[in-house]
Short mmCIF file of C-alpha atoms in Angstrom, two decimals:
data_model
loop_
_atom_site.label_atom_id
_atom_site.label_comp_id
_atom_site.label_asym_id
_atom_site.label_seq_id
_atom_site.Cartn_x
_atom_site.Cartn_y
_atom_site.Cartn_z
CA UNK O 17 180.63 152.45 63.21
CA UNK O 18 182.34 154.48 65.85
CA UNK O 19 181.25 153.35 69.28
CA UNK O 20 182.64 156.10 71.47
CA UNK O 21 182.60 159.86 71.53
CA UNK O 22 185.75 161.45 70.20
CA UNK O 23 187.86 163.16 72.82
CA UNK O 24 190.39 165.94 72.71
CA UNK O 25 192.69 165.83 69.69
CA UNK O 26 195.31 163.49 71.07
CA UNK O 27 198.34 162.29 69.18
CA UNK O 28 200.39 160.03 71.42
CA UNK O 29 202.83 157.25 70.75
CA UNK O 30 202.06 154.80 73.50
CA UNK O 31 205.51 153.27 73.70
CA UNK O 32 207.99 156.03 72.95
CA UNK O 33 205.71 159.02 73.61
CA UNK O 34 207.73 161.00 71.09
CA UNK O 35 205.05 161.99 68.60
CA UNK O 36 202.77 160.76 65.88
CA UNK O 37 202.78 159.45 62.37
CA UNK O 38 204.53 156.74 60.42
CA UNK O 39 207.31 155.32 62.54
CA UNK O 40 210.31 153.00 62.11
CA UNK O 41 210.47 149.59 60.48
CA UNK O 42 213.60 147.67 61.40
CA UNK O 43 215.31 149.00 64.53
CA UNK O 44 218.14 146.49 64.67
CA UNK O 45 219.59 143.55 62.77
CA UNK O 46 216.91 141.16 64.03
CA UNK O 47 214.39 143.50 65.63
CA UNK O 48 211.13 144.46 63.99
CA UNK O 49 209.06 147.49 64.94
CA UNK O 50 205.34 147.23 64.33
CA UNK O 51 203.61 150.53 63.64
CA UNK O 52 200.07 150.61 65.00
CA UNK O 53 197.46 153.35 64.57
CA UNK O 54 194.50 153.31 66.97
CA UNK O 55 191.44 155.40 67.74
CA UNK O 56 190.88 157.19 71.03
CA UNK O 57 187.78 156.15 72.94
CA UNK O 58 188.33 158.60 75.78
CA UNK O 59 186.69 161.99 76.08
CA UNK O 60 189.58 163.73 77.84
CA UNK O 61 193.37 163.26 78.22
CA UNK O 62 192.93 161.45 81.53
CA UNK O 63 191.02 158.52 80.02
CA UNK O 64 192.76 158.41 76.65
CA UNK O 65 193.11 155.00 75.04
CA UNK O 66 196.86 155.68 74.87
CA UNK O 67 197.07 154.44 78.46
CA UNK O 68 195.63 151.06 77.51
CA UNK O 69 197.89 150.66 74.49
CA UNK O 70 201.01 151.56 76.46
CA UNK O 71 200.28 148.94 79.11
CA UNK O 72 199.49 146.36 76.43
CA UNK O 73 202.62 146.99 74.37
CA UNK O 74 204.95 147.17 77.38
CA UNK O 75 203.86 143.72 78.50
CA UNK O 76 203.90 142.30 74.98
CA UNK O 77 207.48 143.47 74.35
CA UNK O 78 208.71 141.85 77.54
CA UNK O 79 207.28 138.52 76.40
CA UNK O 80 208.35 138.88 72.76
CA UNK O 81 211.97 140.03 72.48
CA UNK O 82 212.80 141.19 68.99
CA UNK O 83 209.42 142.86 68.40
CA UNK O 84 208.85 146.50 69.28
CA UNK O 85 205.41 148.09 68.99
CA UNK O 86 204.86 151.81 68.47
CA UNK O 87 201.26 152.99 68.75
CA UNK O 88 199.91 156.33 67.52
CA UNK O 89 196.54 157.21 69.04
CA UNK O 90 194.34 159.73 67.22
CA UNK O 91 190.86 160.98 67.98
CA UNK O 92 187.96 159.63 65.95
CA UNK O 93 187.60 162.82 63.93
CA UNK O 94 190.94 162.23 62.24
CA UNK O 95 192.07 158.63 62.62
CA UNK O 96 190.47 157.27 59.42
CA UNK O 97 191.93 160.15 57.41
CA UNK O 98 195.37 159.65 58.98
CA UNK O 99 195.44 156.01 57.92
CA UNK O 100 194.22 156.90 54.43
CA UNK O 101 197.04 159.46 54.11
CA UNK O 102 199.63 156.91 55.23
CA UNK O 103 198.34 154.32 52.76
CA UNK O 104 198.30 156.84 49.90
CA UNK O 105 201.88 157.82 50.71
CA UNK O 106 202.99 154.19 50.63
CA UNK O 107 203.59 154.18 54.39
CA UNK O 108 200.63 152.15 55.66
CA UNK O 109 200.84 151.15 59.32
CA UNK O 110 201.28 147.47 60.08
CA UNK O 111 198.03 147.43 62.07
CA UNK O 112 195.15 149.92 62.16
CA UNK O 113 192.25 150.05 64.59
CA UNK O 114 189.69 152.26 62.88
CA UNK O 115 186.08 152.37 61.68
CA UNK O 116 186.10 150.46 58.38
CA UNK O 117 188.23 147.96 56.50
CA UNK O 118 186.38 147.10 53.26
CA UNK O 119 188.12 149.59 50.94
CA UNK O 120 191.59 148.36 51.90
CA UNK O 121 190.53 144.70 51.63
CA UNK O 122 189.05 145.24 48.17
CA UNK O 123 192.30 146.85 47.05
CA UNK O 124 194.28 143.79 48.18
CA UNK O 125 196.20 145.71 50.84
CA UNK O 126 195.30 143.55 53.87
CA UNK O 127 196.32 140.17 55.19
CA UNK O 128 193.40 137.81 55.65
CA UNK O 129 192.65 136.79 59.22
CA UNK O 130 193.66 133.17 58.64
CA UNK O 131 197.10 134.38 57.52
CA UNK O 132 197.60 136.23 60.79
CA UNK O 133 195.96 134.60 63.77
CA UNK O 134 196.33 131.29 65.53
CA UNK O 135 193.44 128.89 65.00
CA UNK O 136 192.43 129.40 68.63
CA UNK O 137 192.22 133.18 68.32
CA UNK O 138 190.45 133.13 64.95
CA UNK O 139 187.83 130.69 66.27
CA UNK O 140 187.23 132.84 69.36
CA UNK O 141 185.46 135.70 67.53
CA UNK O 142 181.72 135.78 68.04
CA UNK O 143 180.01 134.47 64.91
CA UNK O 144 178.08 137.56 63.73
CA UNK O 145 181.14 139.75 64.19
CA UNK O 146 183.43 137.40 62.28
CA UNK O 147 180.89 137.25 59.44
CA UNK O 148 180.69 141.03 59.30
CA UNK O 149 184.46 141.14 58.85
CA UNK O 150 184.36 139.22 55.57
CA UNK O 151 184.68 140.36 51.98
CA UNK O 152 183.58 137.71 49.48
CA UNK O 153 183.61 135.10 52.26
CA UNK O 154 187.19 135.84 53.38
CA UNK O 155 187.69 137.60 56.70
CA UNK O 156 189.94 140.66 56.65
CA UNK O 157 188.34 142.78 59.35
CA UNK O 158 188.85 141.78 62.97
CA UNK O 159 186.25 143.25 65.35
CA UNK O 160 187.80 145.28 68.15
CA UNK O 161 184.88 146.25 70.37
CA UNK O 162 181.13 145.93 69.88
CA UNK O 163 177.80 147.26 71.03
CA UNK O 164 174.15 146.37 70.61
CA UNK O 165 170.99 148.46 70.79
CA UNK O 166 168.06 148.06 73.16
CA UNK O 167 164.74 149.75 73.83
CA UNK O 168 165.03 152.11 76.83
CA UNK O 169 161.93 153.19 78.72
CA UNK O 170 161.27 155.67 81.51
CA UNK O 171 159.93 153.62 84.42
CA UNK O 172 158.14 156.54 86.09
CA UNK O 173 156.38 157.70 82.94
CA UNK O 174 155.20 154.17 82.14
CA UNK O 175 153.92 153.70 85.68
CA UNK O 176 152.21 157.10 85.80
CA UNK O 177 150.45 156.42 82.49
CA UNK O 178 149.25 152.96 83.54
CA UNK O 179 151.46 150.90 81.24
CA UNK O 180 152.92 149.09 84.26
CA UNK O 181 151.82 148.95 87.92
CA UNK O 182 153.23 151.59 90.24
CA UNK O 183 154.65 148.98 92.60
CA UNK O 184 158.05 149.35 90.93
CA UNK O 185 158.45 145.59 90.89
CA UNK O 186 156.85 144.71 87.57
CA UNK O 187 159.26 144.89 84.64
CA UNK O 188 157.86 145.77 81.26
CA UNK O 189 158.35 142.99 78.69
CA UNK O 190 156.60 143.98 75.44
CA UNK O 191 156.90 141.44 72.63
CA UNK O 192 155.03 142.96 69.70
CA UNK O 193 154.60 146.29 67.98
CA UNK O 194 150.93 146.24 68.97
CA UNK O 195 152.02 146.37 72.63
CA UNK O 196 154.47 149.15 71.82
CA UNK O 197 151.76 151.17 70.08
CA UNK O 198 149.34 150.64 72.98
CA UNK O 199 151.94 151.82 75.49
CA UNK O 200 152.72 154.89 73.38
CA UNK O 201 149.02 155.78 73.26
CA UNK O 202 148.76 155.58 77.05
CA UNK O 203 151.81 157.79 77.40
CA UNK O 204 150.31 160.33 75.02
CA UNK O 205 147.04 160.23 76.93
CA UNK O 206 148.94 160.99 80.13
CA UNK O 207 150.48 164.08 78.57
CA UNK O 208 153.97 162.74 77.86
CA UNK O 209 155.58 165.09 75.34
CA UNK O 210 157.26 162.34 73.30
CA UNK O 211 155.82 158.87 73.87
CA UNK O 212 158.36 157.30 71.48
CA UNK O 213 161.37 159.19 70.14
CA UNK O 214 162.14 158.19 66.54
CA UNK O 215 165.45 159.81 65.50
CA UNK O 216 165.67 159.48 61.73
CA UNK O 217 167.78 162.61 61.38
CA UNK O 218 171.20 162.54 59.73
CA UNK O 219 173.22 161.72 62.84
CA UNK O 220 172.38 158.01 62.87
CA UNK O 221 169.30 157.37 60.75
CA UNK O 222 170.89 154.25 59.30
CA UNK O 223 171.02 152.67 62.77
CA UNK O 224 167.47 153.51 63.83
CA UNK O 225 166.20 152.28 60.46
CA UNK O 226 168.10 149.00 60.70
CA UNK O 227 166.79 148.30 64.20
CA UNK O 228 163.21 148.60 63.00
CA UNK O 229 163.84 146.64 59.80
CA UNK O 230 165.34 143.74 61.73
CA UNK O 231 162.43 143.77 64.16
CA UNK O 232 160.11 143.60 61.17
CA UNK O 233 161.81 140.50 59.78
CA UNK O 234 163.85 142.37 57.17
CA UNK O 235 167.16 144.20 57.03
CA UNK O 236 169.54 145.80 54.60
CA UNK O 237 170.66 142.52 53.05
CA UNK O 238 169.22 139.07 52.41
CA UNK O 239 170.65 135.69 53.40
CA UNK O 240 173.03 135.87 50.43
CA UNK O 241 174.25 139.30 51.57
CA UNK O 242 172.72 141.02 48.55
CA UNK O 243 171.01 144.35 49.20
CA UNK O 244 167.31 143.87 49.96
CA UNK O 245 166.48 147.34 51.19
CA UNK O 246 163.18 147.44 49.28
CA UNK O 247 161.91 144.07 50.54
CA UNK O 248 158.20 143.72 51.38
CA UNK O 249 159.06 143.32 55.08
CA UNK O 250 160.98 146.61 55.09
CA UNK O 251 158.14 148.40 53.32
CA UNK O 252 155.67 147.12 55.93
CA UNK O 253 157.97 148.24 58.74
CA UNK O 254 158.12 151.82 57.52
CA UNK O 255 154.38 151.83 56.81
CA UNK O 256 153.85 150.87 60.46
CA UNK O 257 156.04 153.75 61.62
CA UNK O 258 154.32 156.17 59.24
CA UNK O 259 150.75 155.15 60.05
CA UNK O 260 150.78 153.88 63.64
CA UNK O 261 153.55 155.83 65.32
CA UNK O 262 154.03 159.12 63.45
CA UNK O 263 150.50 159.23 62.04
CA UNK O 264 148.92 158.94 65.49
CA UNK O 265 151.12 161.63 66.99
CA UNK O 266 153.13 159.21 69.13
CA UNK O 267 156.63 160.39 68.16
CA UNK O 268 156.64 163.86 69.67
CA UNK O 269 156.78 167.43 68.39
CA UNK O 270 159.94 167.06 66.23
CA UNK O 271 159.58 165.47 62.81
CA UNK O 272 161.54 162.17 62.87
CA UNK O 273 163.56 163.12 59.79
CA UNK O 274 164.81 166.19 61.67
CA UNK O 275 165.46 164.50 65.02
CA UNK O 276 169.05 163.46 65.70
CA UNK O 277 169.99 160.67 68.09
CA UNK O 278 171.75 162.83 70.68
CA UNK O 279 168.83 165.27 70.80
CA UNK O 280 166.55 162.29 71.50
CA UNK O 281 168.93 161.03 74.20
CA UNK O 282 169.01 164.48 75.80
CA UNK O 283 165.21 164.64 75.86
CA UNK O 284 165.12 161.18 77.48
CA UNK O 285 167.50 162.33 80.23
CA UNK O 286 165.21 165.33 80.84
CA UNK O 287 162.29 162.98 81.43
CA UNK O 288 160.41 164.06 78.29
CA UNK O 289 160.53 160.74 76.41
CA UNK O 290 158.72 157.56 77.31
CA UNK O 291 160.63 155.15 75.05
CA UNK O 292 163.48 155.16 72.54
CA UNK O 293 166.16 152.90 71.12
CA UNK O 294 169.59 153.44 72.66
CA UNK O 295 173.11 152.14 73.09
CA UNK O 296 175.28 151.77 76.22
CA UNK O 297 176.36 155.42 76.39
CA UNK O 298 172.78 156.28 77.36
CA UNK O 299 173.21 154.27 80.58
CA UNK O 300 175.46 156.86 82.22
CA UNK O 301 173.73 159.83 80.63
CA UNK O 302 170.34 158.82 82.01
CA UNK O 303 171.63 157.66 85.40
CA UNK O 304 173.58 160.91 85.76
CA UNK O 305 170.32 162.86 85.42
CA UNK O 306 168.50 160.64 87.91
CA UNK O 307 166.22 158.97 85.35
CA UNK O 308 165.05 155.51 86.39
CA UNK O 309 164.84 153.38 83.30
CA UNK O 310 164.48 149.83 82.07
CA UNK O 311 165.83 148.14 78.94
CA UNK O 312 164.38 145.41 76.75
CA UNK O 313 164.94 144.09 73.25
CA UNK O 314 162.95 146.10 70.72
CA UNK O 315 159.63 144.27 70.21
CA UNK O 316 159.07 142.70 66.82
CA UNK O 317 156.23 143.11 64.36
CA UNK O 318 154.46 139.90 65.39
CA UNK O 319 156.18 138.94 68.63
CA UNK O 320 158.52 136.35 67.12
CA UNK O 321 162.23 136.56 67.95
CA UNK O 322 164.44 138.53 65.55
CA UNK O 323 168.11 139.56 65.79
CA UNK O 324 169.05 142.83 67.43
CA UNK O 325 171.35 145.27 65.72
CA UNK O 326 175.03 145.12 66.56
CA UNK O 327 177.85 147.51 65.67
CA UNK O 328 181.61 147.09 65.80
CA UNK O 329 184.88 148.90 65.22
CA UNK O 330 187.64 147.13 63.35
CA UNK O 331 191.27 146.04 63.34
CA UNK O 332 193.17 145.23 60.13
CA UNK O 333 196.74 144.35 59.24
CA UNK O 334 198.40 145.77 56.13
CA UNK O 335 200.72 143.76 53.89
CA UNK O 336 203.99 145.32 55.03
CA UNK O 337 206.05 142.15 55.26
CA UNK O 338 205.49 141.76 59.00
CA UNK O 339 202.82 139.08 58.86
CA UNK O 340 204.32 136.83 61.55
CA UNK O 341 205.05 139.65 63.99
CA UNK O 342 201.63 141.27 63.42
CA UNK O 343 199.98 137.91 64.02
CA UNK O 344 201.77 137.45 67.34
CA UNK O 345 200.72 140.90 68.50
CA UNK O 346 197.12 140.37 67.43
CA UNK O 347 196.94 137.00 69.17
CA UNK O 348 198.03 138.84 72.32
CA UNK O 349 195.60 141.71 71.78
CA UNK O 350 192.69 139.26 71.67
CA UNK O 351 193.50 137.36 74.86
CA UNK O 352 190.48 137.56 77.16
CA UNK O 353 192.22 139.64 79.82
CA UNK O 354 193.22 142.28 77.27
CA UNK O 355 189.81 142.36 75.60
CA UNK O 356 187.96 142.88 78.88
CA UNK O 357 190.51 145.41 80.17
CA UNK O 358 189.49 147.68 77.30
CA UNK O 359 185.75 147.02 77.26
CA UNK O 360 185.29 147.59 80.99
CA UNK O 361 187.12 150.92 80.74
CA UNK O 362 184.75 152.27 78.09
CA UNK O 363 181.52 150.36 78.83
CA UNK O 364 181.64 148.43 75.55
CA UNK O 365 181.15 144.77 74.69
CA UNK O 366 183.80 142.10 74.00
CA UNK O 367 184.07 140.61 70.53
CA UNK O 368 185.36 137.17 71.51
CA UNK O 369 183.68 134.20 73.13
CA UNK O 370 186.29 134.14 75.90
CA UNK O 371 185.77 137.85 76.56
CA UNK O 372 182.00 137.37 76.45
CA UNK O 373 182.18 134.63 79.06
CA UNK O 374 184.46 136.69 81.28
CA UNK O 375 181.98 139.57 81.25
CA UNK O 376 179.02 137.23 81.65
CA UNK O 377 180.42 135.51 84.75
CA UNK O 378 181.68 138.76 86.24
CA UNK O 379 185.40 138.08 86.05
CA UNK O 380 185.79 140.60 83.23
CA UNK O 381 184.31 143.45 85.22
CA UNK O 382 181.58 145.66 83.76
CA UNK O 383 178.59 147.81 84.57
CA UNK O 384 175.93 145.20 85.54
CA UNK O 385 173.39 146.72 83.16
CA UNK O 386 175.74 146.04 80.25
CA UNK O 387 174.84 142.37 80.56
CA UNK O 388 171.47 143.15 78.99
CA UNK O 389 173.30 144.44 75.92
CA UNK O 390 175.72 141.51 76.10
CA UNK O 391 172.88 138.98 75.92
CA UNK O 392 171.79 140.37 72.55
CA UNK O 393 175.28 140.28 71.00
CA UNK O 394 175.73 136.61 69.93
CA UNK O 395 172.61 136.73 67.73
CA UNK O 396 172.98 140.30 66.53
CA UNK O 397 173.24 141.45 62.92
CA UNK O 398 175.65 144.15 61.80
CA UNK O 399 175.76 146.69 59.02
CA UNK O 400 177.02 145.24 55.70
CA UNK O 401 180.43 146.80 56.36
CA UNK O 402 182.18 144.29 54.10
CA UNK O 403 180.77 146.13 51.08
CA UNK O 404 182.75 149.05 49.66
CA UNK O 405 179.41 150.52 48.67
CA UNK O 406 178.09 150.66 52.23
CA UNK O 407 179.38 154.16 53.03
CA UNK O 408 177.48 155.62 50.09
CA UNK O 409 174.35 153.58 50.79
CA UNK O 410 174.41 154.64 54.43
CA UNK O 411 174.60 158.28 53.39
CA UNK O 412 171.65 157.78 51.02
CA UNK O 413 169.61 156.34 53.88
CA UNK O 414 170.53 159.25 56.16
CA UNK O 415 169.37 161.76 53.57
CA UNK O 416 166.13 160.11 52.50
CA UNK O 417 164.70 157.64 55.02
CA UNK O 418 162.93 160.33 57.04
CA UNK O 419 160.68 161.02 54.05
CA UNK O 420 159.13 157.56 54.32
CA UNK O 421 157.39 158.23 57.65
CA UNK O 422 156.06 161.70 56.90
CA UNK O 423 152.30 161.99 56.46
CA UNK O 424 151.75 160.91 52.88
CA UNK O 425 155.25 159.43 52.68
CA UNK O 426 155.87 156.63 50.21
CA UNK O 427 158.05 153.94 51.81
CA UNK O 428 157.94 151.60 48.80
CA UNK O 429 159.06 154.33 46.38
CA UNK O 430 161.84 155.70 48.57
CA UNK O 431 163.18 152.26 49.46
CA UNK O 432 163.15 151.22 45.81
CA UNK O 433 165.21 154.28 44.89
CA UNK O 434 167.74 153.60 47.66
CA UNK O 435 167.91 149.91 46.78
CA UNK O 436 168.38 150.54 43.07
CA UNK O 437 171.33 152.83 43.73
CA UNK O 438 172.77 150.36 46.26
CA UNK O 439 172.65 147.44 43.83
CA UNK O 440 174.25 149.54 41.09
CA UNK O 441 177.10 150.37 43.46
CA UNK O 442 177.53 146.71 44.47
CA UNK O 443 177.73 144.52 41.34
CA UNK O 444 177.80 140.86 42.28
#
């Protein structure tokens, strides 16, 4: 899952600044050059990730004579394809920081994490993120940065509709879907155009769906990591959305299956939406438009605690014969100071316990509101990215999940169809 907007099409080598693509191997009798491909999290040349990687590699090389690191930074629209081209041509980079690792792991092209990292570094990954990096119980994917999702609400609209007092001092802390439904009804009664935005359009339907499934006690997989998309809990979740939210006119004028995430975010920043699920990029978007908002964990079906949804981008190391050198560089990459240097630049969350603690106690620097997202991270649940089949399953969800909440929609039937195809694509 890509956590940042793609910027201008940048192609920079952070160390040599001479160009892009597959670069050197051995540069001297005893010197090794690691080739790294990374994604750009900036949205313009001034905040390109190339700046971070250059600072990181310059310092690393000073401390590790004999190892050179050349980093090619590509925008998100092309980085996955660039790595795929390199691999197909037999010129895989030593390390890639991209959106998915499962295909390369399944093909036996990656070092496992325990072959690369020191015990200290390997043990530092937050539990849910380390688990999400595994294929058949072996970790190949190393999380790079993470994010969680929270329920955003417009403080003024909730106060004006009587959901919360107008004193501005009473935070809203809903626990159950019944409270969410009641608030949405009050917002509708007060004339709010979209009491609850439900973006189940193609842009990120798989995320919105997973958030609700988790809150309903379900999810895409069971405790054995087998697909359980058509579980009774998931069916009940979508029936709630169909009958209580969409069916009562609480989700606004746009049909959920045709509403994309960014369109929902834009409507929230215009003050037209009472509540919606969002990620950290909405913080600046809403604040920039002067919207006063609060954030809470999405309420659950019955008020009991359930995991929030987390997402991550990934690092992997290809079997190029540079296992020791790649391991040294990755150990350095995951030191707390380097983790937080990146996350604070792009308002993302650290993937290590040491980075988490640094952000939590303030030494890692961050937007204060990010701590609300940070609190949800250790118990979060991620997409089943360790499955090669996930990309196809995700696309199936994007295309079909909106049908389940239409008037007369059939959640059980649609989920069964998606689940049957998912299991066929993931023989166990």
